[in-house]
mmCIF file of C-alpha atoms and ligand atoms in Angstrom:
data_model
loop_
_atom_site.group_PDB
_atom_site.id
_atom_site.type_symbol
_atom_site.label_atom_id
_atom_site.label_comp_id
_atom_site.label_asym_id
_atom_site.label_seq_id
_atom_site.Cartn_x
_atom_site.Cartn_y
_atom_site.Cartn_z
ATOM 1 C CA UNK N 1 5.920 24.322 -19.518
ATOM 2 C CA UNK N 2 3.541 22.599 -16.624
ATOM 3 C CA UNK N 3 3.328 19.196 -16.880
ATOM 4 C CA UNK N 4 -0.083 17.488 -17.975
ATOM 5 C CA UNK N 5 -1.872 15.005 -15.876
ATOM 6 C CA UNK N 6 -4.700 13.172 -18.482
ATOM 7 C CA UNK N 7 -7.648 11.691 -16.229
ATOM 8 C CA UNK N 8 -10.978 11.971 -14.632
ATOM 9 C CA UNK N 9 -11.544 13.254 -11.073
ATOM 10 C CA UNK N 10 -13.537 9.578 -10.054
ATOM 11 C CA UNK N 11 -10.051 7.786 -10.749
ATOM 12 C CA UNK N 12 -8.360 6.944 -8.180
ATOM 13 C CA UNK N 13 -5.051 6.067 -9.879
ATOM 14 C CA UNK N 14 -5.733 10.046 -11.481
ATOM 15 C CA UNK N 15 -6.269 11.497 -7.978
ATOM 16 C CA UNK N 16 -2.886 8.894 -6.425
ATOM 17 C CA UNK N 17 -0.401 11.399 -9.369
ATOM 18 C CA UNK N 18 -2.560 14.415 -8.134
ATOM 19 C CA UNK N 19 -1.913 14.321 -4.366
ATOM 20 C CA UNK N 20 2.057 14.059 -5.310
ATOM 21 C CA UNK N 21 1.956 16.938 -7.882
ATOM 22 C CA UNK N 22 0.080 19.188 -4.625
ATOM 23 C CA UNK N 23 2.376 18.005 -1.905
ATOM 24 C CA UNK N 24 5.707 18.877 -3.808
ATOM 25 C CA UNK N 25 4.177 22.424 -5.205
ATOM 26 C CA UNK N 26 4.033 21.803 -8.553
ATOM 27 C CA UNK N 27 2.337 23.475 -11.608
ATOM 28 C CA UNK N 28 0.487 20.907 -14.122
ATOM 29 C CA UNK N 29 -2.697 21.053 -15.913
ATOM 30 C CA UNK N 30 -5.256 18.230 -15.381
ATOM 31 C CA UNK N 31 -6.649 17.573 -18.747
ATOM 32 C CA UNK N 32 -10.398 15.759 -18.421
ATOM 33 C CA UNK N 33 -10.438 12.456 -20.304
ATOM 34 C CA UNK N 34 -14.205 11.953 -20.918
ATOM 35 C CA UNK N 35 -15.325 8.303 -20.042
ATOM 36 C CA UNK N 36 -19.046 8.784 -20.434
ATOM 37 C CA UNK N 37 -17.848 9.284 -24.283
ATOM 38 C CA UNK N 38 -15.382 6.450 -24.340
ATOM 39 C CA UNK N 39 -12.345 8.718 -24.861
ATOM 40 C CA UNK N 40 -10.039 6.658 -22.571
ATOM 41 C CA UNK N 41 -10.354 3.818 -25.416
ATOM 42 C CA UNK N 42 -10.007 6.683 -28.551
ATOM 43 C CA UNK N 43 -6.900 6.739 -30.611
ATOM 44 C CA UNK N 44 -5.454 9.582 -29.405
ATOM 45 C CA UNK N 45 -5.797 7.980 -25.602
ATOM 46 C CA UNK N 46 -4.165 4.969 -26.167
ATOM 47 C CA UNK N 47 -1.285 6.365 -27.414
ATOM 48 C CA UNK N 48 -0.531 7.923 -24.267
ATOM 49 C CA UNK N 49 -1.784 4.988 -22.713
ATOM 50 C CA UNK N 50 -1.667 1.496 -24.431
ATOM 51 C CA UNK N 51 -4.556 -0.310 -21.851
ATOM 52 C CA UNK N 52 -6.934 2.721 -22.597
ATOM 53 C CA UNK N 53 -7.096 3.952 -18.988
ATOM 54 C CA UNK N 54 -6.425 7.054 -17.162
ATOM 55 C CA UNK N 55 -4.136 8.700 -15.635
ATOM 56 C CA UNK N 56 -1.447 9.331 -18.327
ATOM 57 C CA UNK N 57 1.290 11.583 -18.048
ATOM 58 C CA UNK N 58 3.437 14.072 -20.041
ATOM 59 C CA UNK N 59 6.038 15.838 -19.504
ATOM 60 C CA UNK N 60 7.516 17.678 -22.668
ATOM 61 C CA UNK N 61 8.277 14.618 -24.847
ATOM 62 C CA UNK N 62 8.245 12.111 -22.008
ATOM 63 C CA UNK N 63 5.097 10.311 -21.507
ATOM 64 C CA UNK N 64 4.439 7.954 -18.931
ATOM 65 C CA UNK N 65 1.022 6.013 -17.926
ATOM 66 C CA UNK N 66 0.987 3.783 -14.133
ATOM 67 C CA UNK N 67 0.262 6.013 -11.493
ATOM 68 C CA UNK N 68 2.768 4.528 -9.170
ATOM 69 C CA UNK N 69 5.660 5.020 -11.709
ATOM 70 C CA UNK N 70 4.244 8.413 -12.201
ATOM 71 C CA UNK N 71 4.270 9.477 -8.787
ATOM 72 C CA UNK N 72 7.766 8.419 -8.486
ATOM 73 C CA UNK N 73 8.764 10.441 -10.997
ATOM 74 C CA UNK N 74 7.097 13.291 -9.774
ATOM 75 C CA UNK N 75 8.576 13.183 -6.529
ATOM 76 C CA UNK N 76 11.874 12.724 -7.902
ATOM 77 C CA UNK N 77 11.723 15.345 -10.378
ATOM 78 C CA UNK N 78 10.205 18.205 -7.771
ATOM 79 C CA UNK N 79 12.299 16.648 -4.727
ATOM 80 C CA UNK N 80 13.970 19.941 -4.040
ATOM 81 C CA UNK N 81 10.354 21.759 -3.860
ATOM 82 C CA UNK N 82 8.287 19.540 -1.123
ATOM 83 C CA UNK N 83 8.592 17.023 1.476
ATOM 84 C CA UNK N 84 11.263 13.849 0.943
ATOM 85 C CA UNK N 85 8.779 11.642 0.511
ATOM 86 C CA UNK N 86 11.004 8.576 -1.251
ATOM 87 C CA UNK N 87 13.815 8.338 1.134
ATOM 88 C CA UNK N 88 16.089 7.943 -1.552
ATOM 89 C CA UNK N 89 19.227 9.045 0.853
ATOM 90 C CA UNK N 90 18.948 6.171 2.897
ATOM 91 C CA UNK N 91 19.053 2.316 1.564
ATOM 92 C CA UNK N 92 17.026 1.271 4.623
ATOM 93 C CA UNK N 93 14.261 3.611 4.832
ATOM 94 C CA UNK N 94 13.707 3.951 0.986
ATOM 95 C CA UNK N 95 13.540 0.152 0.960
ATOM 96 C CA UNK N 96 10.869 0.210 3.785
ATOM 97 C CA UNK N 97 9.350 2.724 1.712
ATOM 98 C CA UNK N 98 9.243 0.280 -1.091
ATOM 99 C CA UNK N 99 7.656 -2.384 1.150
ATOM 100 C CA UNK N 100 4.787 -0.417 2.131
ATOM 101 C CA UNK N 101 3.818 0.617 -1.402
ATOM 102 C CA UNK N 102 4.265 -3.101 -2.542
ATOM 103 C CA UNK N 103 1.783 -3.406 0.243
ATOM 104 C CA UNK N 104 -0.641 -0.901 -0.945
ATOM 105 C CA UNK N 105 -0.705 -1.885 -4.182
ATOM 106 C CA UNK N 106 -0.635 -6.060 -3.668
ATOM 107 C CA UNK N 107 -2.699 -6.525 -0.882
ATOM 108 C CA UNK N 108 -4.895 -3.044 0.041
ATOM 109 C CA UNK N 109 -5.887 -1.681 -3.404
ATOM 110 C CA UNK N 110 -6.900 -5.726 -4.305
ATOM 111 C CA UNK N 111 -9.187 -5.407 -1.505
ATOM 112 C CA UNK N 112 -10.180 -2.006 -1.050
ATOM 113 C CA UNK N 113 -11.130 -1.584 -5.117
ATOM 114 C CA UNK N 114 -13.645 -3.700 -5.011
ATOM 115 C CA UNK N 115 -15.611 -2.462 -2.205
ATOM 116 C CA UNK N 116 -15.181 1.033 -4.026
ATOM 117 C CA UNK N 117 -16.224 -0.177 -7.386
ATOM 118 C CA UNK N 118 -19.600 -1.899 -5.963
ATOM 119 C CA UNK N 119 -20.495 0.908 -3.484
ATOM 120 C CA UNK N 120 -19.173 3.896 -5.471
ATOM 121 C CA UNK N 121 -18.830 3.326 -9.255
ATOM 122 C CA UNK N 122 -21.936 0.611 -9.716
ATOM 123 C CA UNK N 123 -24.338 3.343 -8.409
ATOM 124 C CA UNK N 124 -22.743 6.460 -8.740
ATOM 125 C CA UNK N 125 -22.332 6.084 -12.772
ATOM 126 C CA UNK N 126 -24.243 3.280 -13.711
ATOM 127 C CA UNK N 127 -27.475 3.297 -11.737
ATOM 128 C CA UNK N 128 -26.542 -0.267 -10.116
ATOM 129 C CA UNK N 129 -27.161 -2.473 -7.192
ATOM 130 C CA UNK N 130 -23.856 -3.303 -4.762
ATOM 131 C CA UNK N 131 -23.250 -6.474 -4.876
ATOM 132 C CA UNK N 132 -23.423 -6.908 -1.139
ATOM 133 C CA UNK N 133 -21.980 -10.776 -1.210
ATOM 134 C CA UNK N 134 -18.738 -9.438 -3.225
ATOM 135 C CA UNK N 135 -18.334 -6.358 -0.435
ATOM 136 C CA UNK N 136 -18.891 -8.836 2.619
ATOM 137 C CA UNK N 137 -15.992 -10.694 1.440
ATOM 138 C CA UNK N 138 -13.669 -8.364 0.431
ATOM 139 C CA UNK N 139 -14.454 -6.502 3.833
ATOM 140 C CA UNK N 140 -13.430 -9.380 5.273
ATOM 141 C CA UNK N 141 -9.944 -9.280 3.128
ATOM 142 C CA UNK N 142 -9.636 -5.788 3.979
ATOM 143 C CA UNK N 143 -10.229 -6.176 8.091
ATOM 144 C CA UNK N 144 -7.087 -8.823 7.423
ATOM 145 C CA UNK N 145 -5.059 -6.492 5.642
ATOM 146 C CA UNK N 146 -5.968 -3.640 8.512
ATOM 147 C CA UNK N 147 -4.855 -5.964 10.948
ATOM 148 C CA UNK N 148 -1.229 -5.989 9.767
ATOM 149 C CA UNK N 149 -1.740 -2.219 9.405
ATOM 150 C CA UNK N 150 -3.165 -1.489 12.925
ATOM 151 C CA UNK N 151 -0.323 -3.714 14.086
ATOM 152 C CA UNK N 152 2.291 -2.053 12.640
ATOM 153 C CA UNK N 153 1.253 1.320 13.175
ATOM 154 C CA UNK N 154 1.260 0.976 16.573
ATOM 155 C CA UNK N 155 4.445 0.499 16.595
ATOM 156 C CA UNK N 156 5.913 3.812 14.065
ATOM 157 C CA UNK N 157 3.809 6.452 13.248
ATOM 158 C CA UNK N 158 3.641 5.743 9.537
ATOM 159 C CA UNK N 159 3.930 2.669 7.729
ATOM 160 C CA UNK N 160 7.418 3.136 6.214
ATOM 161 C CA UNK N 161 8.842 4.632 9.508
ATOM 162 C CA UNK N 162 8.368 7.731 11.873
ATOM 163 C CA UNK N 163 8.097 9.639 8.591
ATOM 164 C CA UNK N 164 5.175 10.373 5.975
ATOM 165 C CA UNK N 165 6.127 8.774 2.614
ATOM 166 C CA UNK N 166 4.591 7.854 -1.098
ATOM 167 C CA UNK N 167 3.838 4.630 0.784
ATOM 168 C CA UNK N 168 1.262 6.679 3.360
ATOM 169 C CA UNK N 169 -0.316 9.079 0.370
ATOM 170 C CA UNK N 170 -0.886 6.208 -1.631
ATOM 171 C CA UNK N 171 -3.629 4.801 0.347
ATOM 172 C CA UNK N 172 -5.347 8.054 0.079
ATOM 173 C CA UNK N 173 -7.323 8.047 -3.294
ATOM 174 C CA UNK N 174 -9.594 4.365 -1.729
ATOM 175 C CA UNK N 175 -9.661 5.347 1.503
ATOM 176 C CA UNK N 176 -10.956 9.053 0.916
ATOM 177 C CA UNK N 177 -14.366 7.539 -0.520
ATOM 178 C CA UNK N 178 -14.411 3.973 2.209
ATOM 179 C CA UNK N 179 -14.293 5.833 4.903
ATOM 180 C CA UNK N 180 -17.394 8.167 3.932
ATOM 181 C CA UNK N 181 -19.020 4.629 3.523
ATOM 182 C CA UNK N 182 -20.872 1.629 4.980
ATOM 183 C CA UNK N 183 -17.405 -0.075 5.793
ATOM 184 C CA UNK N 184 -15.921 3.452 7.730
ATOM 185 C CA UNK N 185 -16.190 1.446 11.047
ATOM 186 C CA UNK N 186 -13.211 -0.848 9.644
ATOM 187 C CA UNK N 187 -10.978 2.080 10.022
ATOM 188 C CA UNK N 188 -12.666 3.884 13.270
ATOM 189 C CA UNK N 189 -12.188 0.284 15.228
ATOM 190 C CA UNK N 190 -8.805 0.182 14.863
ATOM 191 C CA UNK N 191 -7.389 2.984 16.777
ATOM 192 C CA UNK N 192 -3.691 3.237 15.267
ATOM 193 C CA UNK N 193 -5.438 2.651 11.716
ATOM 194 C CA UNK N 194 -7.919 5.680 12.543
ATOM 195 C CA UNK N 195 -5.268 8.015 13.962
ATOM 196 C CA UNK N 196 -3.357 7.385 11.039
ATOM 197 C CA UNK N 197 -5.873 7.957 8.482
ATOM 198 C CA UNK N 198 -6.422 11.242 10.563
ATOM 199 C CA UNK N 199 -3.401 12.353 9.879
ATOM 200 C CA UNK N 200 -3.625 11.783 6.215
ATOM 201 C CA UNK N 201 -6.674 13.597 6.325
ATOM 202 C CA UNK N 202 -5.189 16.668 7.758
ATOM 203 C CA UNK N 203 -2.549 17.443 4.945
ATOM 204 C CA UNK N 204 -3.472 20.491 2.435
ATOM 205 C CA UNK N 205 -2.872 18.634 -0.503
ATOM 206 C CA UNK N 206 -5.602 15.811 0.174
ATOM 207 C CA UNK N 207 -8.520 18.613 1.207
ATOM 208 C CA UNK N 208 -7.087 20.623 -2.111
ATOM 209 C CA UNK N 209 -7.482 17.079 -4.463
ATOM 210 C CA UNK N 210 -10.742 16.060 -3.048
ATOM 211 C CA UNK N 211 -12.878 18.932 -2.842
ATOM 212 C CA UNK N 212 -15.088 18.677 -5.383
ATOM 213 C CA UNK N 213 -14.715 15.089 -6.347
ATOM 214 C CA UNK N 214 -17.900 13.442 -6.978
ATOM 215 C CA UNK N 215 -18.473 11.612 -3.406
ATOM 216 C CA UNK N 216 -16.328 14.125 -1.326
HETATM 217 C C1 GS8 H 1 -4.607 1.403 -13.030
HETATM 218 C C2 GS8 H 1 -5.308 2.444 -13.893
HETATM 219 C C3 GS8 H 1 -6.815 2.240 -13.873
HETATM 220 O O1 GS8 H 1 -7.346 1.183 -13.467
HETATM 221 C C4 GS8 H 1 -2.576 2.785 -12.507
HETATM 222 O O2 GS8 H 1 -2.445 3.789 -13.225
HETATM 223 O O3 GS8 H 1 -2.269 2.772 -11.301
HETATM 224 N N1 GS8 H 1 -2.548 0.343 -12.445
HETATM 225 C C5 GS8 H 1 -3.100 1.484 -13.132
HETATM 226 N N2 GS8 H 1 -7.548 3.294 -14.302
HETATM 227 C C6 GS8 H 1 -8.980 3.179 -14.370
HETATM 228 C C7 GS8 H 1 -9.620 4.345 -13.678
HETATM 229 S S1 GS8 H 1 -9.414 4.188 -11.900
HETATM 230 O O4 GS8 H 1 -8.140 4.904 -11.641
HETATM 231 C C8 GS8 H 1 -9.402 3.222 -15.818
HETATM 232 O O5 GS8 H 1 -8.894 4.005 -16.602
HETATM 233 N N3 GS8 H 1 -10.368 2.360 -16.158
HETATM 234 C C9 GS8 H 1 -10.919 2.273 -17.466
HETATM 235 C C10 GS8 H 1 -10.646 0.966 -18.138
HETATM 236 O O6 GS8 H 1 -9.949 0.118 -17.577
HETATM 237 O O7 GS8 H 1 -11.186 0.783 -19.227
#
C-alpha cells in the first residue's frame, strides 16, 4: 500500500516530504488538505496532526507529522531505492549532515519564511500588501546567513560535504519561490551560493515537485 502524504502544494514543509518521496522512487498518494475551508484545523486533521498543520504522514498504522522527521524516515525506509542521502554509514559525514539541516532549519527557514510569507502568501491568498520593512530586515538576516553559506561552499561542493544530502534538498521548498522573487539577486551575487542552488535546480525530482505549484 503507497504511503499518504496529507498537504497542500503552497506548503513548503508538504513540498520538503515530497522532494524525498521523488528522489528515492517511491509510490505515495498526496492527499489535498483544503485550507481555504479550514480543514487543516478539522477533527479529522488534527488527529494526524495535533498543531492543525500540514504535511502529515501515514504509513499503514504509523503516522507521523514534522516534515523533517518525515523525510528522515522516508529516506531511511526507501534507502535501498535512491541516492544515500543521510550518510548513516559514516559517524562523520552523517553528523555533518546533521549540522547542515540544524542549519536550515535554525537559522535559513527563520529567515527565509518570512520573506516568503510577505511576498508569496500575503498576496498570493489573501489579497495583501508585503510588508516591505519586515522583508528589508529579514533580507538582511538572510544575506548573513548566505554569507556562512557562500563561505562554506566554496570550500565543498555541498554543504554537508562533496556529496548531495537531506541537508542540500531541504533548502529547496523557500528557495524555489525566493529566487523567482525581488530578493533572487541575494543568491545570483554570491557565486558558490548560485552554483549551488543551480545544481539543486537541475535534479528531476525538484522540476517533477514544482511544476505546477502555484508561483512555479
Ligand atoms: C511546520 C509545518 C507548517 O508550518 C513542519 O512540518 O516542518 N515544522 C513544521 N505548516 C504550515 C504550512 S507551510 O508548510 C501550516 O500547516 N500552516 C497552517 C497553520 O499553522 O495553521
Amino acid at each position: 500500500m503507497a504511503v499518504k502524504v496529507y498537504g497542500a502544494a503552497m506548503s513548503t514543509a508538504t513540498v520538503r516530504v515530497l522532494l524525498c518521496l521523488e528522489e528515492m522512487g517511491a509510490e505515495y498518494e498526496l492527499v489535498p488538505i483544503d485550507f481555504s475551508t479550514g480543514e487543516h484545523k478539522s477533527p479529522p486533521h488534527v488527529a494526524r496532526n495535533p498543531f492543525g498543520q500540514v504535511p502529515a504522514f501515514e504509513d499503514g498504522d504509523l503516522m507521523l507529522f514534522e516534515s523533517r522527521a518525515i523525510s528522515r524516515y522516508v529516506l531511511r525506509k526507501y534507502k535501498a531505492s535512491g541516492p544515500d542521502l543521510l550518510r548513516e554509514g559514516s559517524l562523520e559525514e552523517s553528523a555533518m549532515v546533521d549540522v547542515w539541516l540544524e542549519v536550515e532549519a535554525q537559522q535559513y527557514d527563520k529567515a527565509i519564511s518570512a520573506i516568503y510569507i510577505e511576498t508569496v502568501i500575503k498576496p498570493v491568498f489573501f489579497g495583501g500588501v508585503p510588508d516591505e520593512k519586515v522583508v528589508a530586515e529579514s533580507a538582511e538576516k538572510l544575506g548573513k546567513v548566505l554569507d556562512v553559506y557562500e563561505a562554506r561552499l566554496s570550500k565543498s561542493k555541498y554543504l554537508a560535504g562533496d556529496f548531495l544530502s537531506f541537508a542540500d534538498l531541504s533548502h529547496i521548498p523557500y528557495t524555489h519561490h525566493i529566487v523567482a522573487g525581488p530578493q533572487a539577486s541575494l543568491f545570483e551575487s554570491r557565486p558558490h551560493v548560485k552554483a549551488w542552488w543551480e545544481s539543486l535546480a537541475s535534479r528531476p525530482a525538484y522540476k517533477k515537485v514544482t511544476t505546477g505549484t502555484p508561483t512555479s
